[in-house]
Coordinates of C-alpha atoms and ligand atoms in Angstrom, one line a residue:
M1 CA 16.2 5.5 -15.6
R2 CA 15.9 3.9 -12.1
T3 CA 19.4 3.8 -10.6
P4 CA 20.2 0.5 -9.3
I5 CA 21.1 -0.6 -5.9
M6 CA 23.5 -3.3 -4.5
A7 CA 22.6 -3.7 -0.9
G8 CA 25.0 -6.2 1.4
N9 CA 23.0 -8.0 3.9
W10 CA 25.9 -9.1 6.5
K11 CA 22.8 -11.0 8.6
M12 CA 24.6 -12.0 12.0
N13 CA 28.4 -11.7 10.9
C14 CA 31.3 -9.5 11.6
D15 CA 32.4 -8.4 14.9
N16 CA 33.6 -4.9 15.0
E17 CA 37.2 -5.4 13.8
E18 CA 35.9 -7.4 11.1
A19 CA 33.3 -5.2 10.1
W20 CA 35.8 -2.2 10.0
Q21 CA 38.2 -4.5 7.6
L22 CA 35.4 -5.4 5.6
A23 CA 34.0 -2.0 5.3
A24 CA 37.2 -0.3 4.7
A25 CA 38.2 -2.5 1.9
I26 CA 34.8 -2.1 -0.2
A27 CA 35.4 1.9 0.6
D28 CA 38.7 1.6 -1.1
E29 CA 37.7 -0.6 -4.1
K30 CA 34.3 1.1 -4.6
G31 CA 33.9 4.4 -2.4
D32 CA 33.8 6.7 -5.3
V33 CA 31.1 4.3 -7.2
E34 CA 28.8 6.2 -9.6
G35 CA 25.4 5.2 -11.3
C36 CA 24.6 2.4 -8.6
E37 CA 23.5 2.9 -4.8
V38 CA 25.8 0.7 -2.7
V39 CA 24.1 0.1 0.7
L40 CA 25.9 -2.1 3.6
C41 CA 23.6 -3.4 6.0
P42 CA 25.9 -4.7 9.1
P43 CA 24.7 -6.1 12.2
A44 CA 23.6 -3.2 14.5
T45 CA 26.5 -3.7 16.9
A46 CA 28.6 -2.7 14.1
L47 CA 26.5 0.5 12.6
T48 CA 28.8 3.2 13.8
T49 CA 32.3 1.2 13.1
V50 CA 31.0 1.0 9.2
L51 CA 30.0 4.4 9.3
A52 CA 32.9 5.6 10.0
A53 CA 34.7 3.3 7.6
I54 CA 32.5 4.6 4.8
E55 CA 32.8 8.1 5.8
D56 CA 33.2 10.7 2.8
T57 CA 32.2 8.0 0.1
N58 CA 29.2 7.1 -1.9
I59 CA 28.4 4.0 0.0
G60 CA 25.3 4.2 2.3
L61 CA 24.2 2.5 5.9
G62 CA 21.3 0.4 6.3
A63 CA 19.9 -1.7 9.4
Q64 CA 18.9 -5.1 9.1
N65 CA 15.5 -4.3 11.2
I66 CA 13.4 -1.6 13.1
F67 CA 10.9 -1.8 15.6
W68 CA 7.9 0.7 15.2
E69 CA 7.8 2.5 18.3
E70 CA 10.1 5.4 19.3
S71 CA 11.4 4.3 22.7
G72 CA 10.4 2.5 25.8
A73 CA 10.2 -1.1 27.3
Y74 CA 10.8 -3.2 24.3
T75 CA 14.1 -5.2 25.4
G76 CA 16.3 -5.8 22.4
E77 CA 14.5 -3.5 19.7
L78 CA 15.8 -0.6 18.0
S79 CA 14.0 2.4 17.2
G80 CA 13.9 4.8 14.2
P81 CA 15.9 7.5 16.2
M82 CA 18.3 4.9 17.2
L83 CA 19.2 4.0 13.7
L84 CA 19.4 7.5 12.2
S85 CA 21.6 8.5 15.1
C86 CA 24.1 5.7 13.9
G87 CA 23.9 7.3 10.3
C88 CA 21.4 4.6 8.5
E89 CA 19.8 6.1 5.4
Y90 CA 18.1 2.4 4.7
V91 CA 16.4 -0.4 7.0
I92 CA 15.7 -4.1 5.9
I93 CA 12.2 -5.1 6.6
G94 CA 10.4 -8.5 6.4
H95 CA 13.6 -10.4 5.7
S96 CA 12.4 -14.0 5.4
E97 CA 14.7 -14.8 8.3
R98 CA 12.9 -12.3 10.4
R99 CA 9.4 -13.8 9.0
G100 CA 10.5 -17.3 10.3
R101 CA 10.2 -18.1 6.4
F102 CA 14.0 -20.1 6.0
G103 CA 15.5 -21.2 3.1
S104 CA 18.7 -22.9 4.0
V105 CA 18.6 -24.1 8.1
A106 CA 20.8 -26.1 10.1
D107 CA 19.4 -29.7 10.9
D108 CA 18.5 -28.7 14.4
F109 CA 16.1 -25.7 13.4
T110 CA 12.9 -27.3 14.0
P111 CA 9.7 -25.7 12.3
E112 CA 9.1 -24.2 15.9
L113 CA 12.5 -22.4 15.9
Q114 CA 12.1 -21.3 12.5
K115 CA 9.2 -19.2 13.7
V116 CA 11.4 -17.6 16.4
F117 CA 11.1 -14.4 15.3
G118 CA 7.7 -14.8 13.8
E119 CA 7.1 -11.6 11.9
S120 CA 3.8 -11.3 10.3
D121 CA 3.0 -9.4 6.8
A122 CA 1.0 -7.0 9.7
S123 CA 4.2 -6.0 11.7
V124 CA 6.1 -5.8 8.4
N125 CA 3.3 -2.9 7.5
R126 CA 3.8 -1.4 10.9
K127 CA 7.6 -1.2 10.6
I128 CA 7.5 0.3 7.0
K129 CA 5.6 3.2 8.2
A130 CA 7.5 3.6 11.2
A131 CA 10.7 3.8 8.8
L132 CA 9.1 6.1 6.4
S133 CA 7.9 8.6 9.1
Y134 CA 11.8 9.1 10.2
E135 CA 12.7 9.1 6.4
L136 CA 14.5 5.8 6.5
T137 CA 14.2 4.1 3.4
P138 CA 12.8 0.4 3.7
I139 CA 14.0 -2.4 1.6
V140 CA 11.1 -4.5 2.1
C141 CA 11.6 -8.4 1.3
V142 CA 8.9 -10.3 -0.1
G143 CA 9.3 -14.1 -1.6
E144 CA 7.9 -17.5 -1.7
L145 CA 9.0 -20.8 0.0
L146 CA 9.7 -23.8 -1.9
N147 CA 6.7 -25.7 -1.3
E148 CA 4.8 -22.8 -2.6
R149 CA 6.7 -22.4 -5.9
Q150 CA 6.4 -26.2 -6.2
A151 CA 2.3 -25.7 -5.6
G152 CA 2.6 -22.7 -8.5
Q153 CA 1.6 -20.3 -5.6
T154 CA 4.5 -18.0 -6.4
D155 CA 2.7 -15.1 -7.5
E156 CA -0.2 -15.3 -5.0
V157 CA 2.0 -15.3 -2.5
V158 CA 4.2 -12.5 -3.5
T159 CA 0.8 -10.4 -4.1
S160 CA -0.7 -10.9 -1.1
Q161 CA 2.9 -10.0 0.8
V162 CA 3.3 -6.5 -1.1
R163 CA -0.5 -5.8 -0.8
T164 CA 0.0 -5.9 2.9
A165 CA 3.1 -4.2 3.0
V166 CA 1.9 -1.2 1.3
D167 CA -1.7 -1.1 2.9
G168 CA -2.5 2.2 3.9
L169 CA 0.4 4.0 2.4
A170 CA 0.0 6.8 -0.2
A171 CA 1.5 6.7 -3.6
D172 CA 4.2 8.8 -2.8
Q173 CA 5.1 6.9 0.2
I174 CA 4.9 3.5 -2.0
D175 CA 7.3 5.4 -4.4
S176 CA 10.1 5.9 -1.8
L177 CA 10.3 2.0 -1.0
V178 CA 12.9 -0.2 -2.2
L179 CA 11.1 -3.8 -2.9
A180 CA 13.1 -7.0 -3.0
Y181 CA 11.9 -10.4 -4.3
E182 CA 14.1 -13.1 -2.4
P183 CA 12.6 -16.4 -3.0
V184 CA 13.2 -18.1 0.1
W185 CA 14.7 -21.4 -1.5
A186 CA 17.4 -19.5 -3.1
I187 CA 18.7 -17.8 0.0
G188 CA 21.9 -19.0 1.0
T189 CA 21.5 -22.4 -0.9
G190 CA 23.4 -21.4 -3.9
E191 CA 20.4 -22.2 -6.1
V192 CA 19.7 -18.9 -7.8
C193 CA 16.3 -18.3 -9.5
D194 CA 16.5 -18.3 -13.3
A195 CA 16.9 -14.8 -14.2
D196 CA 14.0 -15.0 -16.8
E197 CA 11.6 -16.1 -14.0
A198 CA 12.9 -13.8 -11.7
N199 CA 12.3 -11.0 -14.0
R200 CA 8.7 -12.4 -14.5
V201 CA 7.9 -12.1 -10.9
L202 CA 9.6 -8.5 -10.6
G203 CA 6.9 -7.9 -13.6
V204 CA 4.2 -9.2 -11.3
I205 CA 5.4 -7.1 -8.3
R206 CA 5.6 -4.0 -10.5
G207 CA 1.9 -4.6 -11.6
I208 CA 0.6 -4.9 -7.8
V209 CA 2.5 -1.6 -7.2
A210 CA 0.6 0.1 -10.3
E211 CA -2.7 -1.4 -8.7
C212 CA -1.8 0.2 -5.1
A213 CA -0.4 3.4 -6.3
D214 CA -0.3 4.3 -9.8
E215 CA 1.6 3.4 -13.0
S216 CA 4.2 6.3 -12.9
V217 CA 5.1 4.8 -9.1
A218 CA 5.2 1.2 -10.7
Q219 CA 7.9 2.7 -13.2
E220 CA 9.8 4.3 -11.0
I221 CA 10.1 2.1 -7.8
R222 CA 13.5 0.0 -7.6
I223 CA 12.8 -3.7 -7.4
L224 CA 15.8 -6.0 -6.4
Y225 CA 16.4 -9.6 -6.8
G226 CA 18.0 -11.5 -3.5
G227 CA 18.8 -15.2 -3.2
S228 CA 22.2 -16.5 -4.2
V229 CA 23.7 -13.5 -6.4
K230 CA 27.1 -14.4 -6.9
P231 CA 29.9 -13.0 -9.4
D232 CA 29.2 -16.0 -11.9
N233 CA 25.1 -15.0 -12.1
V234 CA 25.1 -11.6 -11.3
V235 CA 25.4 -10.2 -15.2
G236 CA 22.6 -12.3 -16.5
L237 CA 20.4 -11.1 -13.7
M238 CA 21.2 -7.3 -13.7
Q239 CA 20.8 -7.5 -17.8
Q240 CA 17.1 -8.2 -17.2
A241 CA 14.7 -5.1 -17.7
E242 CA 12.8 -5.3 -14.5
I243 CA 15.9 -6.1 -12.0
D244 CA 17.2 -2.9 -10.5
G245 CA 19.8 -4.5 -8.3
G246 CA 20.5 -7.1 -5.7
L247 CA 19.8 -7.9 -1.6
V248 CA 23.2 -10.4 -1.2
G249 CA 23.9 -12.1 1.8
G250 CA 27.1 -14.3 1.3
A251 CA 28.9 -12.7 -1.6
S252 CA 28.6 -9.2 0.3
L253 CA 30.9 -10.7 2.9
E254 CA 33.9 -10.5 0.8
A255 CA 35.2 -6.9 -0.6
D256 CA 36.3 -8.5 -4.1
S257 CA 33.1 -10.5 -4.6
F258 CA 30.7 -7.9 -3.4
G259 CA 32.6 -5.1 -5.6
E260 CA 31.9 -7.5 -8.7
L261 CA 28.5 -7.2 -8.1
I262 CA 28.9 -3.5 -7.8
T263 CA 30.4 -3.4 -11.2
A264 CA 27.7 -5.3 -12.6
A265 CA 25.1 -3.4 -11.2
S266 CA 26.6 -0.2 -12.4
A267 CA 27.3 -1.7 -15.8
S268 CA 23.3 -2.7 -16.3
V269 CA 22.5 1.0 -16.8
A270 CA 25.4 2.0 -18.7
Ligands
PGA1 P1 22.4 -14.9 -0.1 O1 21.2 -14.2 0.8 O2 22.7 -14.0 -1.0 O3 23.3 -15.7 0.8 O4 21.8 -15.8 -0.9 C1 20.4 -13.2 0.5 C2 19.6 -12.6 1.6 O5 19.2 -13.4 2.4 O6 19.2 -11.3 1.2

């Protein structure tokens, strides 16, 4: 039985005061949660604030990014030891917004600007290796663009992303990853992927894990769905056999809605 995970990706939202309020409200509502790992991923500036708010609860802390070097002349970057010193246990790696693969963007976000962070599959792989070396749990995001889905390339895109992400990792290292299937067209758009289809793609991803590691790792690894997960669609998603939880943006920014998602994820294994 795989323990589900409900992870909130706050993206570039919440100053320290707002982060404290939100984390404290979630801790108040769901701090004693069991049967579901709850992870809050605030912006780096609020990591220690959120850590203080979730102290003595079952809620874990995650960062939204990591750089692979330990220290040095890398302006603006954060290393594994820095994240550990803020109390992080998880780190999101390869989110589509970092890869420059955007779902919904402001009109003035030209294709050039969309590539502003420009992370490649190869840099995602390096970041995963760095995170594992510091015993941080990577939450690795993959997913296709709308035009790739329309062209029938979904399976091909996620297969290639997963294969490169785990390249050079031993089976026991792959076992300690969390994967997240996030179709880019569903992120921040309100357009959720059909639960059956999300389940099917997660099955494809599990099959790739079996090839890159082995069948027992494929059965153990947690694979999340992300992209417009909301209280009104979460139950259908969590009932799917392959879906082990959610990576949530918008609906994680409000304690009540995130609480409903946590309830649904916990109930899916009850
Ligand atoms: P969303 O974001 O829930 O707002 O669609 C999901 C994500 O980007 O992880």
